[in-house]
Backbone as numpy.savetxt, mean C-alpha at the origin, in Angstrom:
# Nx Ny Nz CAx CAy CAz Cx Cy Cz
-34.26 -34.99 8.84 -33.70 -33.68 9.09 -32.76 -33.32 7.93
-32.72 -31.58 7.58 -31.89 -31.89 6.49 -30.73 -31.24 7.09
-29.26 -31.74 6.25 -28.06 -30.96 6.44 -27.78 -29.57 6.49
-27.60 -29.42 7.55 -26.71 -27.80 8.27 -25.73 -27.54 7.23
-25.95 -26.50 6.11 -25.08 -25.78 5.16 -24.26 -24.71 5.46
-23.19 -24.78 6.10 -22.42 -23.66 6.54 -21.46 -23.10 5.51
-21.99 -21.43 4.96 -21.48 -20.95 3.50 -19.70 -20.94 3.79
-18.95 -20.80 2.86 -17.64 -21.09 2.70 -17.59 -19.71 2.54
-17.41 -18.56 2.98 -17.04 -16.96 2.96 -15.52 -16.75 2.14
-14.85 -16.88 0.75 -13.88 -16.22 0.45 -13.80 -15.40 -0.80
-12.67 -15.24 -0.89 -12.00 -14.01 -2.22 -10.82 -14.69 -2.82
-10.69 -14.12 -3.71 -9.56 -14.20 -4.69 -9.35 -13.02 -4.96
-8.31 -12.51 -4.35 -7.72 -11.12 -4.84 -6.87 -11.20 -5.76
-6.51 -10.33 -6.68 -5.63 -10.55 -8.26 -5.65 -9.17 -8.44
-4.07 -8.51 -8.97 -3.66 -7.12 -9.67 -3.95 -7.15 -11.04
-4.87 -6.44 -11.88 -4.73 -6.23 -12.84 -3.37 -6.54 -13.49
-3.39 -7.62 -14.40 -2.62 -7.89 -15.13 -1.10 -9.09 -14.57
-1.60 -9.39 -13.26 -0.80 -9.77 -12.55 0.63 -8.93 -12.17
0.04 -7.97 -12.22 1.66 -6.80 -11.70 1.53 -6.85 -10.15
2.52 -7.18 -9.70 3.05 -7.46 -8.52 3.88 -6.32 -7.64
4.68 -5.77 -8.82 5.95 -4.40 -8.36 5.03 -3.41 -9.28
5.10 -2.50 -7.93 4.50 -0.99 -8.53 5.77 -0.19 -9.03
6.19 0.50 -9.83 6.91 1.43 -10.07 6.51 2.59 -10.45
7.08 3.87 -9.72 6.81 4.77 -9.64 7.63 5.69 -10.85
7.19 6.86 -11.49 8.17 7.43 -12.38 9.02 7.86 -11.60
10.04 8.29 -12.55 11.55 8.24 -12.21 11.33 10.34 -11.72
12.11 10.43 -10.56 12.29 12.19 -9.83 13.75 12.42 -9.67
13.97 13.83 -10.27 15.16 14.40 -10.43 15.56 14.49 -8.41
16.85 13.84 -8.24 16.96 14.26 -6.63 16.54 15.50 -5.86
17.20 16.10 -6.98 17.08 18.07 -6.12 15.77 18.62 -6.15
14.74 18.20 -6.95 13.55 18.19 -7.12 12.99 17.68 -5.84
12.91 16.16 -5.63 12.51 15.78 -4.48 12.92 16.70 -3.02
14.21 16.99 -3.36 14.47 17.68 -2.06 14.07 19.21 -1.91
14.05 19.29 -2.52 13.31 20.94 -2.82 11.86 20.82 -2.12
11.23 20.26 -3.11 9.89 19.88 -2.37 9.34 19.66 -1.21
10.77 19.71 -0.28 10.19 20.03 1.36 9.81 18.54 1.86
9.73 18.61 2.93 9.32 16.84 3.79 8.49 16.80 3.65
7.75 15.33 3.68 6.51 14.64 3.60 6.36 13.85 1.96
5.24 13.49 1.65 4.54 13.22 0.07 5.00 13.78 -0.83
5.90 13.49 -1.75 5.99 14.24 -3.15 4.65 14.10 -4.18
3.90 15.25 -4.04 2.78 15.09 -4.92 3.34 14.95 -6.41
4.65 15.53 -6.60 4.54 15.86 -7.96 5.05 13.69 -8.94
5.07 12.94 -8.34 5.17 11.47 -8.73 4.30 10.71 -7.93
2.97 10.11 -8.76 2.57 8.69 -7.72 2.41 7.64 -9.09
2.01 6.75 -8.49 1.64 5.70 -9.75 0.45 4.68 -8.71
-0.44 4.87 -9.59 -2.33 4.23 -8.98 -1.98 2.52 -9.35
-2.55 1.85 -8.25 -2.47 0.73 -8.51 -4.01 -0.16 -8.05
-4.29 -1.55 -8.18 -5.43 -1.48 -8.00 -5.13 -3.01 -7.62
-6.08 -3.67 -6.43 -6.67 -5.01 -6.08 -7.68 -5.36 -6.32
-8.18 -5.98 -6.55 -9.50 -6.64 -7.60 -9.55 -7.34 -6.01
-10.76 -7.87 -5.71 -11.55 -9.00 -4.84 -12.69 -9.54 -5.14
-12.28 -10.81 -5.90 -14.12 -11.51 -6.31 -14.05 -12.56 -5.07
-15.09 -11.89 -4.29 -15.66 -12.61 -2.96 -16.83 -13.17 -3.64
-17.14 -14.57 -2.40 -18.77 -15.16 -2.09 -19.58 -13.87 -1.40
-20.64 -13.45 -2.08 -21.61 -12.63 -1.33 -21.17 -12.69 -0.35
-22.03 -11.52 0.32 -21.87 -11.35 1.84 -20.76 -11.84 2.92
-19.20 -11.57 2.43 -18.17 -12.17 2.59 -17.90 -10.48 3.85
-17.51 -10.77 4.80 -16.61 -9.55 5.12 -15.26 -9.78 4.85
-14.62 -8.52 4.88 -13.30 -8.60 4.65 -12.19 -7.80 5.48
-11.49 -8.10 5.99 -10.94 -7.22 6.73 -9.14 -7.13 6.35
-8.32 -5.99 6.42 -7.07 -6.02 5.62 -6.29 -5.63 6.51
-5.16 -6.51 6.64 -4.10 -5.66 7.38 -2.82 -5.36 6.64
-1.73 -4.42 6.16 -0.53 -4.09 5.87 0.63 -3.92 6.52
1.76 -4.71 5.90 3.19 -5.43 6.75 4.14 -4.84 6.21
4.84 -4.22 6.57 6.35 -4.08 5.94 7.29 -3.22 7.05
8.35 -2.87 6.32 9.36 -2.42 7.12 9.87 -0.71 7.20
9.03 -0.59 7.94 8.92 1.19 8.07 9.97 2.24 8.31
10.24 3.47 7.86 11.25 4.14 8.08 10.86 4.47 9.64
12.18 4.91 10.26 12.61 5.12 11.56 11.65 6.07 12.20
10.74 5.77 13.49 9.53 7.46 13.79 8.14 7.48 13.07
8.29 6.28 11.97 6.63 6.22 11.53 6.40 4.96 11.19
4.87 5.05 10.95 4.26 3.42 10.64 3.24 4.07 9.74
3.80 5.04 8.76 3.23 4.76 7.47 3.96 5.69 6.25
5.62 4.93 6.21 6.31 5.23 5.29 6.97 3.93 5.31
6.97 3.33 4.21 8.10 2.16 3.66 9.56 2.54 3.65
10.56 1.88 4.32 12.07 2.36 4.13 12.47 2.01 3.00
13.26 2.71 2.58 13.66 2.34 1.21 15.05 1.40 1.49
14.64 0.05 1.18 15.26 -0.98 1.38 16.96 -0.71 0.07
17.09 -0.34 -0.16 18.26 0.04 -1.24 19.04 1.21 -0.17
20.03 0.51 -0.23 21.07 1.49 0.77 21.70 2.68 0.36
22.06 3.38 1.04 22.40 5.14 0.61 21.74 5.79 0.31
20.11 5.93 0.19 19.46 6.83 0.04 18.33 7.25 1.68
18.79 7.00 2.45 17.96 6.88 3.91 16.72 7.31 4.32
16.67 8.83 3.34 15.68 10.00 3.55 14.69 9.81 2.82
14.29 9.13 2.22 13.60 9.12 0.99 12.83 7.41 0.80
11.67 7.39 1.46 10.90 6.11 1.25 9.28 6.28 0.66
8.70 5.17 0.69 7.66 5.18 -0.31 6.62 5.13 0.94
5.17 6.04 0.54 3.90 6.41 1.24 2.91 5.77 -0.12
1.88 4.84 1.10 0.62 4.61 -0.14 -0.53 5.03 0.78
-1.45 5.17 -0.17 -2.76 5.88 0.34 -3.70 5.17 -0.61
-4.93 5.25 0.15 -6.16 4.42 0.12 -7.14 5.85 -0.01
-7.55 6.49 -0.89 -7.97 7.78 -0.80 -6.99 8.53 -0.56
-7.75 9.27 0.89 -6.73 10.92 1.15 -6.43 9.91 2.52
-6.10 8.93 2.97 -5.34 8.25 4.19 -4.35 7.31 3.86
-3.30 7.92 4.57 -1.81 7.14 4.19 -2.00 5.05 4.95
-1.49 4.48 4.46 -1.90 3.27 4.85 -1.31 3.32 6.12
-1.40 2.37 7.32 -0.41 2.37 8.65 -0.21 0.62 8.38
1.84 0.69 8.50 1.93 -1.02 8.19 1.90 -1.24 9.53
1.91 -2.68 10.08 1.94 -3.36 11.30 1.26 -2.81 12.50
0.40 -2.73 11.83 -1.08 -2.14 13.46 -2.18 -3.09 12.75
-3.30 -3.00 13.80 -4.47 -4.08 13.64 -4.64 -3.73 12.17
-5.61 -5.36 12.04 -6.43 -5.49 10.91 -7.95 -4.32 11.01
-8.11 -3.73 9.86 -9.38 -2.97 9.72 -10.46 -3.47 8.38
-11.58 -3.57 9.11 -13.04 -3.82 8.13 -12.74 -2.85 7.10
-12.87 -3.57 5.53 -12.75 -2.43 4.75 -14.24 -3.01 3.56
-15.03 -4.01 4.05 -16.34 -4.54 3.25 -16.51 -5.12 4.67
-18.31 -4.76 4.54 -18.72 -5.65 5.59 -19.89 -6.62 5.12
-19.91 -6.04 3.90 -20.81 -7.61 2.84 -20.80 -7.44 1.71
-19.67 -8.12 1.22 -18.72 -8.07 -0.04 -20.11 -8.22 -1.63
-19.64 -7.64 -2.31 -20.61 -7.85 -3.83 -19.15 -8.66 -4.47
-19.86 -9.44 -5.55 -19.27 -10.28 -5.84 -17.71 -10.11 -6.58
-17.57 -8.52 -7.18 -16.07 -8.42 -7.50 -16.05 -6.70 -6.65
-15.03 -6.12 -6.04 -15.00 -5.27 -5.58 -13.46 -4.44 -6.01
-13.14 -3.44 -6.48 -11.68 -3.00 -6.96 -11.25 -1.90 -5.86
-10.27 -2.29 -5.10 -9.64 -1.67 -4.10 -8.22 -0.77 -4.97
-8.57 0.98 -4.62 -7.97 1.74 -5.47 -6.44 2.64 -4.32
-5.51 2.36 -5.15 -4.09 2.83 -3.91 -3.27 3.62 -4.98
-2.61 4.49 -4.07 -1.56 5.40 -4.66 -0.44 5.60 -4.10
0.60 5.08 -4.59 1.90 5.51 -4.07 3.02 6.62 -4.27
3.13 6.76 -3.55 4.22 8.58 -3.61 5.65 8.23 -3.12
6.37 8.81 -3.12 8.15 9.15 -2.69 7.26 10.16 -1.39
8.18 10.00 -0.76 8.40 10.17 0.97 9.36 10.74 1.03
9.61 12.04 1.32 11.17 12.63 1.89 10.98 13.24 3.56
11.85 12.44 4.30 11.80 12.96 5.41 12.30 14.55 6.11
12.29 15.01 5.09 12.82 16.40 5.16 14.24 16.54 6.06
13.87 17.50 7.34 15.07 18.15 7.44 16.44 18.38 6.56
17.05 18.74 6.03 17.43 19.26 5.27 18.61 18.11 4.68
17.89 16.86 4.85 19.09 15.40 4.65 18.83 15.23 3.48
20.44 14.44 3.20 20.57 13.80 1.79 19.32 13.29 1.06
19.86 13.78 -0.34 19.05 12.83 -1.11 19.76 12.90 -2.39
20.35 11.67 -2.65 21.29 11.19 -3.83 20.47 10.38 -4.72
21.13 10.54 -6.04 20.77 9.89 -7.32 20.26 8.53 -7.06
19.36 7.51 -7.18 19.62 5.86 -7.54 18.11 5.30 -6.83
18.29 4.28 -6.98 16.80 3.53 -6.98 16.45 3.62 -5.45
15.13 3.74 -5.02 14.42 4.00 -4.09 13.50 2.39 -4.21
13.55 1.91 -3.44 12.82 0.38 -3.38 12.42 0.17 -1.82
10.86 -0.61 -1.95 10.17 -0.72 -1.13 9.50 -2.27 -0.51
9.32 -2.32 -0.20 8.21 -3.54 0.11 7.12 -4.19 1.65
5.76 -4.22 0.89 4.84 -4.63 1.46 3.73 -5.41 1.67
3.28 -5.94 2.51 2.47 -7.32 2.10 1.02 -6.69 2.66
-0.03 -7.21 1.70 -1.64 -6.61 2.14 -2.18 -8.18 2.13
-2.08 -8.29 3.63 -3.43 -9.83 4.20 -4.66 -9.11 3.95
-5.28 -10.07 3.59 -6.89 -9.79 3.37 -7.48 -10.99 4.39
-8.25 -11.00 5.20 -8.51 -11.45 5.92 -10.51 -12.10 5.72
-11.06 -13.17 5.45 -12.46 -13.07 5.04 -13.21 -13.79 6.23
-14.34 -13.69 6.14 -15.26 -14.19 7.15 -16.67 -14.38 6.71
């Protein structure tokens, strides 16, 4: 009889260039606040995940971090005194959601696949502060294979 070969299904995900911290260009405050609540279109910066999977790998992704107050898909801006003002990424035209289930995003992986994201400034509008100084974020993307 011959040996039962059960395939080893994974990935190696890697950022171009090994960049780890996205940074976004730098926005005049009153600008941002002008611009009304939600997405500041006028700053994003594109970032990208590479995945060289085994064929026919599924993959499924979930995103972690620490959300502003009322949503689960704005990053708080972990740097204190600026409250109103956190970071939104998008996967296309859909804002990511952190800490909800994992979702199928390959369901039979080709052997390198480039996962494409964009991040924006977030102003929660109503008519709140928004002062000078660094806006900082953070989030973790599990990739999950099978």
């Amino acid at each position: 009889a011959s040996p039962l070969v059960i395939p080893s299904y994974t990935c190696n995900a890697t950022m171009p260039d090994s960049v780890t911290t996205v940074t976004l260009p730098p926005v005049d405050a009153w600008t941002l606040r002008n611009g009304g609540g939600g997405r500041y279109l006028g700053a994003k910066k594109t970032f990208n995940i590479i995945l060289d999977c085994t064929p026919e790998t599924i993959v499924s992704v979930a995103y972690s971090g620490s959300t502003m107050s009322g949503t689960d898909d704005v990053l708080v801006n972990t740097t204190p005194g600026i409250d109103n003002v956190g970071i939104q990424v998008f996967s296309g035209s859909n804002a990511l959601t952190f800490n909800g289930p994992e979702t199928q995003i390959i369901s039979s992986a080709l052997a390198s696949q480039t996962f494409v994201y964009d991040a924006y400034y977030y102003y929660k509008g109503d008519n709140g502060i928004v002062r000078g100084g660094l806006v900082t974020a953070s989030a973790v993307f599990i990739f999950n294979y099978k």
